[in-house]
Amino acid sequence: MRGEEAAAAEARCPRSPELHDLSDDSDYAAAAAASSNHTVMRSDLADKGSVETARVDVVYEKEGVTIHPMQYGSGRISGILRLYLQQGSLFLSWEPNEEVDSFSTSSVTMEIEKYRNLYTVKGLPLSDVRFIRKHSPAFNIGVEYIIIVLSSGLAYPPFYFYNSGLRELFASLKKHVFIIRSDDDPNVFLVNDFQDPLQKSLSSLELPGVASVANAMSRQNSFSFTGSVDEARHVTPSSMTEYVSKQKHKSNDPGRDLSIQVLEKFSLVTKFARDTTSSLFRENHNIGARTYGRQQQKHVLDNRANDKYTDHPITPDKGSLPSDSIESDNLPLVWGKQRDNPLSVEEWSNFLDPEGRVMDSKALRKKVFYGGVDHVLRKEVWKFLLGYHEYDSTYAEREYLAVVKRAEYEAIKSQWKSISPTQAKRFTKFRERKGLIDKDVVRTDRSVPYYEGDDNQNVVVLRDILLTYSFYNFDLGYCQGMSDFLAPILYVMEDEPESFWCFTILMERLGANFNRDQSGMHAQLLALSKLVELLDPPLHNYFRQNDCLNYFFCFRWVLIQFKREFSFDQIMLLWEVLWTHYLSEHFHLYLCIAILKRYRSRIIGEQMDFDTLLKFINELSGQINLDRALQDAEALCSVAGDNGAACIPPGTPPSMPIETDGGLYVQEDEVL
């Protein structure tokens, strides 16, 4: 393990204080002195599956370390966080308390209970940890917490220290592993970092819970999984390592590798959630299978693959497949309605009364759902679809709104425009967000003529809108992926204030996708799992048998609404279809299922595991027939009906979030 290598290296050559010391070392020194008396021997933490119980020395233990399993922080689970030495290696564990946290309200207690054991961390080797993000609130207003990110780039949810103890934790870590503060982010502490330049560059891509695939490649350690609530199991990432090894021999171009990592970083999400949510998903399997059994004779989609891949007869090992996995392909076919022509200028004018009101908003949304919008009308129609304009607003009201909103935008923009260089030096959050935005806008849709070329003023406007939004919504700020949403909006509107307000309204629905705890994403992927269980139990069973119930291979699809899967023109069509909310606010989830069903025979026939499936899904980019996928998704949505709607909890993006007293976004400076 890397931790053992680091220890051996230290024995041969002591670490230099310049690299090893933390910036606030005086505090950690005091904490270290206190923690030195805390080391005890524990045998109950040893792996019960081993032949001989190994000696376990606890070097740190803290009660009351808390996680928030539910969106918006409405519930808590407190537990004990430990660091312990076993057979010369350092491990971390977190065990929940038996009783419900007193801060949790009665309305969420039952919901919390089902998560309690799922979030248990058993024996995480520190050699698997890439870095730890630490948050200490300014002026002691708020709660300290850490986020542990693994070498693979996957992350655990935040651990909150309501009763202090974070300094002691770092003091104990410093004694047993090589840990330094990152040059790129003072809140990030690199663990077992040996200054690999490519790894260091990739780790600076600050999408929450995401690092680089390259980091996973460079470490040949085993991962610690929580496969069930009763026992921990240890597996090696053999398939991922083999794939990376092949790619490494295939190309040694770091620039090309970095580009690939940037494109794939959206799919690399919390390994912890992969394991724990899989257990949760399994609980609901039998119910969904029974529901589907009553429907499958009536409705099922064709699974013939299209475009790049063509389904062909495959006879896999029957013992490893669900019994009806192949036969279901031959069930009767139900199609969605044929795609229509885009909304034309003449049709649009017929929807408006003499004062400019939309007379039949449902009919308009239906027309857009089935055919999209002629590009010359998008600037006007998108404002209605996004909610910037009310359907019953008049021409005069819309003109007045434009004047008011333009002035409001300029006022918000002036907040950051007026920041002087001297002030910026004392405004860390502004510098960090501005730096991240500056990096992102120069690589957003640069192949589109509207954004291509050096010194492109449209790129400057893109940056200004995103900076202004980070001040408008300071809790959420800016996260990678937001520029992907804004670019088509600015392209259509060609107006800075109107683009800003349309983007702002869209983020009201999709902002939870970018929560640091990834609660919005987890909610959608949980709903996706339930829908697949309802609509295609054999495929769901296959994912269950192959440890893919987390559905994280769909992460990129959901996070940025298929932005990387289709061309720029296609994505404008798709998004306006989704924004109609005609059949469902969550039509994008049915689109995910439609694509999976199209390639289901290949997925099952080739016995794809998670890593192979993730690679396969990413390579579908540019290969999916959008019209056919929309037809299939419509049919699935109709088949699911009320049963499908019941699979999706209220407040799941892009539904409007359920506002609480603490606000819409649980971010770094919130007191939970």
XYZ file of C-alpha atoms in Angstrom:
672
model
C 0.000 0.000 0.000
C 1.074 3.564 -0.525
C 0.811 4.257 3.227
C 3.384 1.518 3.939
C 5.660 2.845 1.212
C 5.455 6.301 2.734
C 6.313 4.913 6.173
C 9.294 3.064 4.769
C 10.457 6.163 2.937
C 10.193 8.178 6.146
C 12.320 5.652 8.002
C 15.029 5.930 5.369
C 14.844 9.678 4.984
C 12.885 11.891 7.418
C 10.325 14.145 5.807
C 11.187 17.780 5.503
C 9.178 20.044 7.835
C 8.450 22.400 4.947
C 6.390 19.785 3.113
C 4.868 17.990 6.055
C 3.823 20.765 8.390
C 0.349 22.224 8.185
C -0.097 25.970 8.018
C -1.710 26.196 11.455
C 0.725 23.759 13.025
C 0.744 25.339 16.460
C -2.859 24.310 16.923
C -2.211 20.854 15.587
C 0.796 20.443 17.831
C -1.381 21.043 20.860
C -3.967 18.648 19.554
C -1.276 16.070 18.857
C -0.092 16.232 22.444
C -3.617 15.578 23.651
C -4.236 12.755 21.206
C -0.979 10.996 22.097
C -2.582 9.853 25.336
C -5.643 8.511 23.544
C -4.165 5.424 21.880
C -5.768 2.225 23.135
C -5.984 -1.347 21.978
C -9.280 -2.597 20.548
C -10.037 -6.095 19.339
C -13.715 -5.566 18.488
C -12.792 -3.599 15.362
C -10.822 -6.448 13.852
C -12.046 -8.164 10.738
C -14.186 -11.003 12.058
C -13.704 -12.919 8.832
C -9.974 -13.349 9.379
C -8.575 -16.592 10.678
C -6.818 -14.912 13.561
C -8.013 -11.688 15.178
C -5.437 -8.984 14.469
C -4.354 -6.377 17.010
C -6.182 -3.076 16.554
C -4.796 0.123 18.088
C -7.240 3.025 18.141
C -5.288 6.260 17.688
C -8.284 8.591 17.426
C -11.903 8.333 18.489
C -14.614 10.995 18.398
C -18.280 10.647 19.269
C -20.991 12.855 17.807
C -19.552 12.987 14.272
C -22.641 13.498 12.121
C -23.846 12.934 8.565
C -26.965 14.334 6.888
C -28.467 11.586 4.686
C -31.457 13.624 3.514
C -31.653 16.562 1.155
C -31.584 20.065 2.714
C -30.088 18.737 5.954
C -33.421 18.072 7.690
C -32.162 14.943 9.483
C -29.007 13.784 11.200
C -27.280 10.542 12.058
C -24.571 10.831 14.692
C -21.883 8.242 15.185
C -18.325 7.463 16.253
C -15.394 8.198 13.941
C -12.219 6.231 14.584
C -8.703 5.942 13.236
C -7.007 2.672 14.062
C -3.842 0.801 13.220
C -4.042 -2.817 12.130
C -1.114 -4.844 10.843
C 0.900 -1.685 10.284
C -1.766 0.132 8.233
C -4.062 2.986 9.223
C -7.825 2.573 8.765
C -10.834 4.834 9.257
C -14.293 3.756 10.401
C -17.589 5.447 11.229
C -20.357 3.644 13.114
C -23.792 5.232 13.658
C -25.306 5.492 17.111
C -28.343 3.390 17.844
C -30.580 6.226 18.988
C -32.020 8.921 16.687
C -30.284 12.288 16.897
C -32.297 14.613 19.135
C -32.037 17.352 16.525
C -34.002 15.290 13.989
C -37.681 16.118 13.839
C -40.297 13.402 14.196
C -41.352 13.874 10.561
C -37.993 12.669 9.274
C -37.126 10.090 11.923
C -38.626 7.166 10.000
C -36.913 8.260 6.797
C -33.556 8.445 8.587
C -33.823 4.977 10.076
C -33.484 3.221 6.724
C -30.212 5.045 6.074
C -28.611 4.370 9.454
C -26.711 1.181 8.714
C -26.265 1.977 5.043
C -23.857 4.793 5.891
C -21.593 2.685 8.101
C -17.929 2.882 7.071
C -15.996 -0.263 7.875
C -12.243 -0.342 7.578
C -11.366 2.288 4.974
C -7.582 2.099 4.353
C -6.011 5.569 4.416
C -3.874 4.379 1.524
C -7.034 4.634 -0.588
C -7.555 8.294 0.312
C -6.442 10.937 -2.202
C -7.272 14.040 -0.205
C -9.434 15.419 2.584
C -11.330 18.661 2.112
C -11.661 20.501 5.402
C -14.100 23.304 6.149
C -13.679 25.546 9.171
C -16.291 28.330 9.064
C -15.156 31.923 9.262
C -15.630 33.683 12.608
C -16.684 30.331 14.101
C -20.146 30.778 12.564
C -21.146 27.386 11.290
C -19.996 23.789 11.665
C -16.669 22.201 10.834
C -16.778 19.278 8.443
C -14.605 17.169 6.163
C -15.153 15.403 2.852
C -12.955 12.368 2.198
C -12.111 11.806 -1.475
C -10.610 8.499 -2.566
C -7.827 7.847 -5.051
C -10.455 6.883 -7.612
C -11.995 10.346 -7.316
C -15.066 9.006 -5.514
C -16.113 10.587 -2.228
C -17.879 10.023 1.068
C -20.588 12.440 2.217
C -19.545 15.234 4.605
C -18.739 14.340 8.211
C -19.822 17.202 10.505
C -17.994 17.877 13.790
C -20.576 19.675 15.923
C -18.537 19.173 19.102
C -15.051 20.013 17.754
C -12.428 17.303 17.332
C -11.305 18.106 13.798
C -7.883 19.404 14.800
C -7.238 16.291 16.842
C -8.193 14.179 13.827
C -5.622 15.909 11.617
C -3.003 15.693 14.358
C -3.508 11.931 14.510
C -3.427 11.627 10.725
C -0.183 13.581 10.607
C 1.486 11.018 12.839
C 0.698 8.070 10.611
C 0.396 9.234 6.997
C 2.083 11.748 4.748
C -0.257 14.754 4.623
C 0.295 18.244 3.203
C -1.864 21.238 2.402
C -2.569 21.691 -1.313
C -1.012 24.674 -3.081
C -4.151 25.054 -5.172
C -6.698 25.056 -2.362
C -5.854 25.763 1.296
C -8.865 23.723 2.411
C -7.570 20.558 0.723
C -5.064 18.254 2.443
C -3.342 15.757 0.174
C -2.792 12.309 1.659
C 0.168 10.192 0.543
C 0.868 12.715 -2.232
C 4.201 12.300 -3.987
C 3.995 15.275 -6.317
C 2.848 13.571 -9.518
C 2.321 16.612 -11.800
C -0.560 15.088 -13.798
C -2.354 13.939 -10.661
C -1.887 17.353 -9.100
C -3.357 19.073 -12.155
C -6.344 16.743 -12.327
C -7.089 17.015 -8.615
C -7.485 20.766 -9.039
C -10.628 20.196 -11.162
C -12.990 21.137 -8.361
C -16.212 19.328 -9.157
C -17.475 18.140 -5.741
C -16.626 14.526 -5.121
C -14.607 14.242 -8.309
C -10.926 13.733 -8.985
C -9.162 12.010 -11.831
C -9.278 8.538 -13.287
C -5.528 8.823 -13.537
C -5.279 8.902 -9.756
C -7.091 5.580 -9.564
C -4.707 4.176 -12.119
C -1.601 5.182 -10.263
C -2.555 3.308 -7.112
C -2.778 -0.496 -7.016
C -4.645 -0.654 -3.727
C -7.836 -2.463 -2.809
C -11.047 -0.505 -2.229
C -13.130 -0.920 0.905
C -16.784 -1.515 0.079
C -19.823 -1.705 2.298
C -21.610 -4.414 0.383
C -24.311 -4.939 3.019
C -25.323 -3.626 6.383
C -23.927 -6.678 8.167
C -20.460 -7.257 6.789
C -17.649 -5.501 4.991
C -16.017 -7.032 1.975
C -12.794 -6.115 0.203
C -12.460 -6.163 -3.568
C -9.822 -4.960 -5.968
C -10.645 -2.647 -8.883
C -9.262 -5.185 -11.335
C -11.467 -4.315 -14.273
C -10.805 -0.604 -13.929
C -7.082 -1.191 -13.509
C -6.912 -3.439 -16.558
C -8.785 -0.904 -18.689
C -6.537 1.922 -17.553
C -3.451 -0.170 -18.090
C -4.503 -0.772 -21.694
C -5.205 2.901 -22.218
C -1.867 3.807 -20.678
C -0.015 1.696 -23.222
C -2.256 2.982 -25.973
C -1.371 6.614 -25.487
C 1.199 8.432 -23.376
C 0.011 11.912 -24.272
C -0.762 13.686 -20.946
C -2.653 16.444 -22.739
C -4.944 13.931 -24.414
C -5.404 12.062 -21.129
C -6.308 15.276 -19.333
C -8.908 16.067 -21.987
C -10.448 12.630 -21.521
C -10.564 13.076 -17.746
C -12.335 16.418 -18.094
C -14.996 14.821 -20.305
C -15.477 11.883 -17.967
C -15.266 13.602 -14.572
C -19.038 13.957 -14.391
C -19.370 10.181 -14.255
C -16.915 9.716 -11.375
C -19.017 10.066 -8.249
C -19.093 8.873 -4.663
C -18.019 5.274 -4.361
C -19.485 5.357 -0.892
C -22.918 6.118 -2.268
C -22.447 3.430 -4.921
C -22.286 0.818 -2.188
C -24.773 2.172 0.314
C -27.485 3.093 -2.169
C -27.171 -0.324 -3.785
C -28.292 -1.845 -0.497
C -31.197 0.579 -0.338
C -32.253 -0.148 -3.907
C -32.320 -3.880 -3.250
C -34.973 -3.405 -0.560
C -37.492 -2.241 -3.157
C -36.824 -4.893 -5.795
C -39.642 -7.327 -5.068
C -42.352 -4.646 -5.005
C -41.378 -3.284 -8.426
C -41.152 -6.736 -9.960
C -44.704 -7.568 -8.931
C -45.996 -4.272 -10.315
C -44.289 -4.816 -13.642
C -45.602 -8.349 -13.923
C -49.115 -7.007 -14.362
C -48.010 -4.642 -17.127
C -45.377 -6.402 -19.197
C -47.816 -8.278 -21.456
C -49.313 -4.953 -22.480
C -46.321 -2.663 -22.876
C -42.656 -3.139 -23.616
C -40.146 -1.379 -25.865
C -38.036 -2.750 -28.615
C -34.418 -3.291 -27.564
C -32.768 -3.336 -30.941
C -29.615 -1.239 -30.806
C -29.088 1.538 -33.305
C -26.360 3.572 -34.935
C -22.891 2.597 -33.739
C -23.914 -0.692 -32.147
C -26.311 -3.240 -33.633
C -27.915 -5.899 -31.502
C -27.065 -9.409 -32.509
C -28.009 -12.805 -31.054
C -25.811 -13.595 -28.074
C -26.029 -16.680 -25.917
C -24.464 -15.812 -22.566
C -24.039 -18.113 -19.624
C -27.640 -18.757 -18.575
C -26.635 -19.334 -15.002
C -25.472 -15.753 -14.664
C -28.516 -14.086 -16.245
C -32.087 -13.446 -15.167
C -34.223 -16.181 -16.680
C -36.294 -13.802 -18.831
C -33.554 -11.350 -19.798
C -33.410 -12.365 -23.455
C -37.036 -13.402 -23.979
C -38.327 -9.981 -22.962
C -36.830 -8.534 -26.147
C -39.497 -10.400 -28.113
C -42.527 -9.017 -26.255
C -44.993 -6.765 -28.121
C -43.818 -3.308 -29.045
C -45.505 0.002 -28.167
C -44.220 3.167 -29.827
C -44.499 6.796 -28.857
C -46.037 9.285 -31.245
C -44.073 10.212 -34.374
C -42.058 13.405 -34.036
C -43.737 16.487 -35.509
C -42.428 19.567 -37.311
C -41.080 22.403 -35.158
C -43.402 25.158 -33.971
C -43.584 27.636 -36.857
C -44.009 31.415 -36.831
C -47.573 31.080 -38.093
C -48.485 28.499 -35.456
C -46.923 30.638 -32.735
C -48.949 33.686 -33.731
C -52.114 31.588 -33.582
C -51.401 30.754 -29.935
C -51.396 34.472 -28.960
C -54.350 36.747 -28.396
C -54.234 40.407 -29.606
C -52.532 41.514 -26.354
C -49.900 38.789 -26.486
C -51.247 36.242 -24.003
C -50.800 32.537 -24.712
C -54.362 31.284 -24.959
C -53.711 27.549 -24.537
C -50.456 26.856 -22.727
C -51.036 23.100 -22.577
C -51.537 22.876 -26.338
C -48.412 24.962 -26.844
C -46.375 22.718 -24.585
C -47.719 19.664 -26.376
C -46.708 21.106 -29.744
C -43.200 21.859 -28.503
C -42.924 18.457 -26.840
C -43.590 16.620 -30.091
C -41.777 18.906 -32.513
C -39.585 21.470 -30.803
C -39.366 25.131 -31.823
C -38.182 26.801 -35.004
C -34.880 28.455 -34.143
C -36.106 31.945 -35.070
C -38.742 31.612 -32.322
C -36.575 30.162 -29.569
C -35.601 33.558 -28.136
C -39.269 34.278 -27.449
C -40.679 30.825 -26.701
C -37.890 29.693 -24.356
C -38.740 32.515 -21.955
C -42.182 30.979 -21.505
C -40.915 27.411 -21.223
C -38.350 28.386 -18.604
C -40.811 30.475 -16.618
C -39.228 33.887 -17.176
C -42.533 35.007 -18.735
C -45.967 33.965 -17.498
C -48.201 32.443 -20.158
C -50.918 34.995 -19.397
C -48.595 38.020 -19.576
C -49.190 40.696 -22.227
C -46.755 42.340 -24.628
C -46.731 45.453 -22.446
C -46.091 43.509 -19.245
C -43.209 41.668 -20.823
C -41.627 44.886 -22.064
C -41.872 46.391 -18.585
C -40.402 43.247 -17.024
C -37.425 43.426 -19.390
C -36.640 47.001 -18.253
C -36.921 46.121 -14.562
C -34.870 42.927 -14.848
C -32.159 44.641 -16.887
C -31.674 47.226 -14.138
C -31.716 44.521 -11.471
C -29.106 42.521 -13.339
C -26.780 45.511 -13.671
C -27.090 46.161 -9.933
C -26.061 42.586 -9.099
C -23.248 42.638 -11.641
C -21.856 45.858 -10.165
C -21.240 44.027 -6.885
C -18.331 42.079 -8.300
C -17.329 44.614 -10.946
C -16.579 47.124 -8.189
C -14.197 44.800 -6.332
C -10.716 46.301 -6.498
C -7.547 44.187 -6.773
C -6.729 45.104 -3.176
C -10.135 43.939 -2.003
C -9.919 40.775 -4.117
C -6.750 39.783 -2.244
C -8.885 39.636 0.890
C -11.824 37.865 -0.752
C -10.762 34.233 -1.128
C -14.145 32.891 -2.202
C -14.383 35.454 -5.009
C -10.892 34.622 -6.280
C -11.602 30.889 -6.193
C -14.894 31.153 -8.054
C -13.578 33.629 -10.593
C -10.591 31.385 -11.276
C -12.789 28.348 -11.791
C -15.155 30.247 -14.094
C -12.256 31.659 -16.122
C -10.975 28.104 -16.668
C -14.354 26.694 -17.634
C -15.655 29.289 -20.084
C -12.651 28.936 -22.384
C -13.429 25.232 -22.859
C -17.220 25.425 -23.116
C -18.670 24.739 -26.585
C -15.652 26.246 -28.329
C -16.454 24.193 -31.440
C -19.646 26.226 -31.855
C -18.950 29.258 -34.101
C -20.659 31.562 -31.590
C -17.944 30.760 -29.017
C -14.915 29.843 -31.118
C -11.704 31.821 -31.549
C -9.483 33.884 -29.276
C -10.733 37.099 -27.647
C -14.337 36.111 -28.327
C -16.642 38.653 -26.698
C -19.357 36.046 -26.265
C -17.033 34.061 -24.016
C -16.515 37.209 -21.936
C -20.289 37.619 -21.596
C -20.557 33.959 -20.589
C -18.013 34.588 -17.846
C -19.730 37.779 -16.659
C -23.111 36.058 -16.338
C -21.647 33.190 -14.332
C -19.776 35.554 -12.025
C -22.931 37.584 -11.522
C -24.872 34.424 -10.731
C -22.287 33.467 -8.104
C -23.153 36.727 -6.333
C -26.891 36.390 -6.914
C -26.896 32.876 -5.430
C -23.933 33.035 -3.111
C -24.872 29.824 -1.264
C -24.647 27.723 -4.407
C -22.067 29.869 -6.177
C -20.485 28.294 -9.241
C -19.821 24.640 -9.977
C -18.397 22.966 -13.038
C -21.195 22.074 -15.407
C -23.114 25.318 -15.009
C -21.397 26.812 -18.028
C -22.757 23.876 -20.051
C -26.292 24.972 -19.204
C -25.702 28.669 -19.836
C -23.964 28.407 -23.235
C -27.051 27.377 -25.290
C -29.220 29.925 -23.447
C -26.861 32.799 -24.258
C -26.566 31.543 -27.839
C -30.356 31.730 -28.236
C -31.047 34.941 -26.287
C -28.044 36.948 -27.492
C -28.803 39.263 -24.587
C -26.833 39.305 -21.345
C -29.550 40.236 -18.781
C -32.211 37.994 -20.341
C -29.757 35.101 -20.520
C -28.925 35.622 -16.863
C -32.536 35.516 -15.705
C -33.403 32.495 -17.842
C -30.342 30.707 -16.482
C -31.261 31.710 -12.930
C -34.743 30.222 -13.256
C -33.297 27.023 -14.724
C -30.920 26.762 -11.757
C -33.876 27.047 -9.390
C -34.851 23.639 -10.720
C -31.438 22.121 -11.403
C -29.256 23.828 -8.793
C -29.548 20.798 -6.500
C -27.540 18.868 -9.127
C -24.538 20.840 -7.894
C -25.001 20.522 -4.127
C -21.739 19.510 -2.487
C -23.404 16.549 -0.819
C -24.791 15.505 -4.236
C -28.227 15.071 -2.664
C -29.996 16.242 -5.827
C -28.117 13.727 -7.942
C -28.666 10.891 -5.501
C -32.404 11.609 -5.438
C -32.626 11.393 -9.233
C -30.540 8.235 -9.463
C -32.633 6.591 -6.758
C -35.766 7.492 -8.720
C -34.138 6.162 -11.895
C -33.433 2.856 -10.192
C -37.042 2.530 -9.058
C -38.311 3.340 -12.556
C -36.073 0.730 -14.181
C -37.244 -1.760 -11.572
C -40.818 -0.926 -12.549
C -40.371 -0.868 -16.329
C -37.664 -3.455 -16.929
C -37.136 -5.874 -14.000
C -34.757 -8.161 -15.963
C -32.403 -5.248 -16.650
C -32.725 -4.100 -13.041
C -31.932 -7.639 -11.858
C -28.866 -7.694 -14.060
C -27.643 -4.412 -12.569
C -28.307 -5.786 -9.086
C -26.295 -8.938 -9.760
C -23.399 -6.885 -11.110
C -23.290 -4.256 -8.362
C -24.621 -1.500 -10.646
C -27.803 -0.573 -8.764
C -26.423 2.891 -8.032
C -26.937 3.784 -11.722
C -23.917 6.074 -11.553
C -23.063 5.209 -15.137
C -25.955 7.599 -15.930
C -24.465 10.351 -13.766
C -23.284 12.531 -16.643
C -26.602 12.150 -18.469
C -28.518 13.421 -15.455
C -26.075 16.041 -14.188
C -25.968 18.156 -17.350
C -29.111 16.856 -19.067
C -27.362 14.894 -21.851
C -25.273 17.914 -22.916
C -22.292 15.708 -23.857
C -24.354 13.065 -25.606
C -25.832 15.146 -28.449
C -24.779 17.892 -30.834
C -25.378 21.549 -29.975
C -28.442 21.749 -32.243
C -29.850 18.509 -30.876
C -29.398 19.598 -27.280
C -31.449 22.751 -27.888
C -34.250 20.559 -29.227
C -33.997 18.102 -26.356
C -33.958 20.775 -23.673
C -37.017 22.575 -25.013
C -38.801 19.220 -25.013
C -37.795 18.627 -21.387
C -38.758 22.171 -20.342
C -42.357 21.650 -21.484
C -42.925 19.230 -18.564
C -45.708 17.977 -20.800
C -45.848 14.332 -19.701
C -43.584 14.581 -16.675
C -41.216 16.991 -14.978
C -38.805 14.062 -14.886
C -38.980 13.033 -18.517
C -35.171 12.964 -18.624
C -35.266 9.871 -16.384
C -37.505 8.058 -18.869
C -35.069 9.087 -21.590
C -32.283 7.413 -19.605
C -34.324 4.211 -19.441
C -35.180 4.379 -23.139
C -31.494 4.503 -24.062
C -30.601 1.711 -21.645
C -33.361 -0.485 -23.084
C -32.134 0.187 -26.618
C -28.770 -1.313 -25.682
C -30.037 -3.787 -23.119
C -29.267 -6.897 -25.146
C -25.681 -5.824 -25.621
C -25.248 -4.833 -21.965
C -26.518 -8.188 -20.721
C -25.126 -10.273 -23.559
C -21.580 -8.979 -23.059
C -21.890 -9.276 -19.264
C -20.764 -5.693 -18.669
C -19.628 -4.864 -15.148
C -19.785 -1.321 -13.765
C -16.518 -0.079 -15.243
C -17.176 -1.619 -18.653
C -20.707 -0.225 -18.609
C -19.455 3.252 -17.683
C -16.992 3.187 -20.574
C -19.676 1.884 -22.940
C -22.185 4.577 -21.899
C -19.622 7.351 -22.318
C -18.760 6.099 -25.803
C -22.416 6.445 -26.842
C -21.842 10.200 -27.042
C -22.826 11.317 -30.539
C -24.219 7.870 -31.387
C -27.780 8.070 -29.982
C -30.748 8.613 -32.279
C -32.546 11.458 -30.476
C -35.928 11.174 -32.212
C -36.112 7.446 -31.566
C -35.021 7.900 -27.952
C -37.733 10.522 -27.396
C -40.364 8.204 -28.869
C -39.235 5.371 -26.630
C -39.175 7.629 -23.575
C -42.717 8.825 -24.317
C -43.940 5.235 -24.504
C -42.204 4.378 -21.233
C -43.688 7.407 -19.500
C -47.159 6.420 -20.678
C -46.635 2.832 -19.555
C -45.438 3.895 -16.104
C -48.331 6.295 -15.506
C -49.119 6.981 -11.855
C -46.902 4.108 -10.746
C -43.955 5.853 -12.339
C -44.823 9.196 -10.751
C -44.965 7.466 -7.369
C -41.349 6.336 -7.807
C -40.132 9.951 -7.774
C -40.097 11.712 -4.378
C -41.398 15.311 -4.167
C -38.693 17.901 -4.670
C -36.550 15.661 -6.884
C -34.865 17.878 -9.529
C -35.997 19.361 -11.824
C -39.080 19.790 -9.642
C -38.975 23.032 -7.714
C -37.118 22.318 -4.445
C -38.924 22.100 -1.138
C -37.834 25.275 0.629
C -36.941 25.037 4.312
C -36.134 27.589 6.987
C -32.469 27.047 6.218
C -32.840 27.995 2.577
C -32.659 25.991 -0.623
C -28.978 25.067 -0.627
C -26.993 23.425 2.142
C -23.520 24.739 1.521
C -20.296 25.384 3.358
C -21.302 28.196 5.695
C -24.687 26.840 6.746
C -25.400 25.877 10.342
C -27.322 22.639 10.040
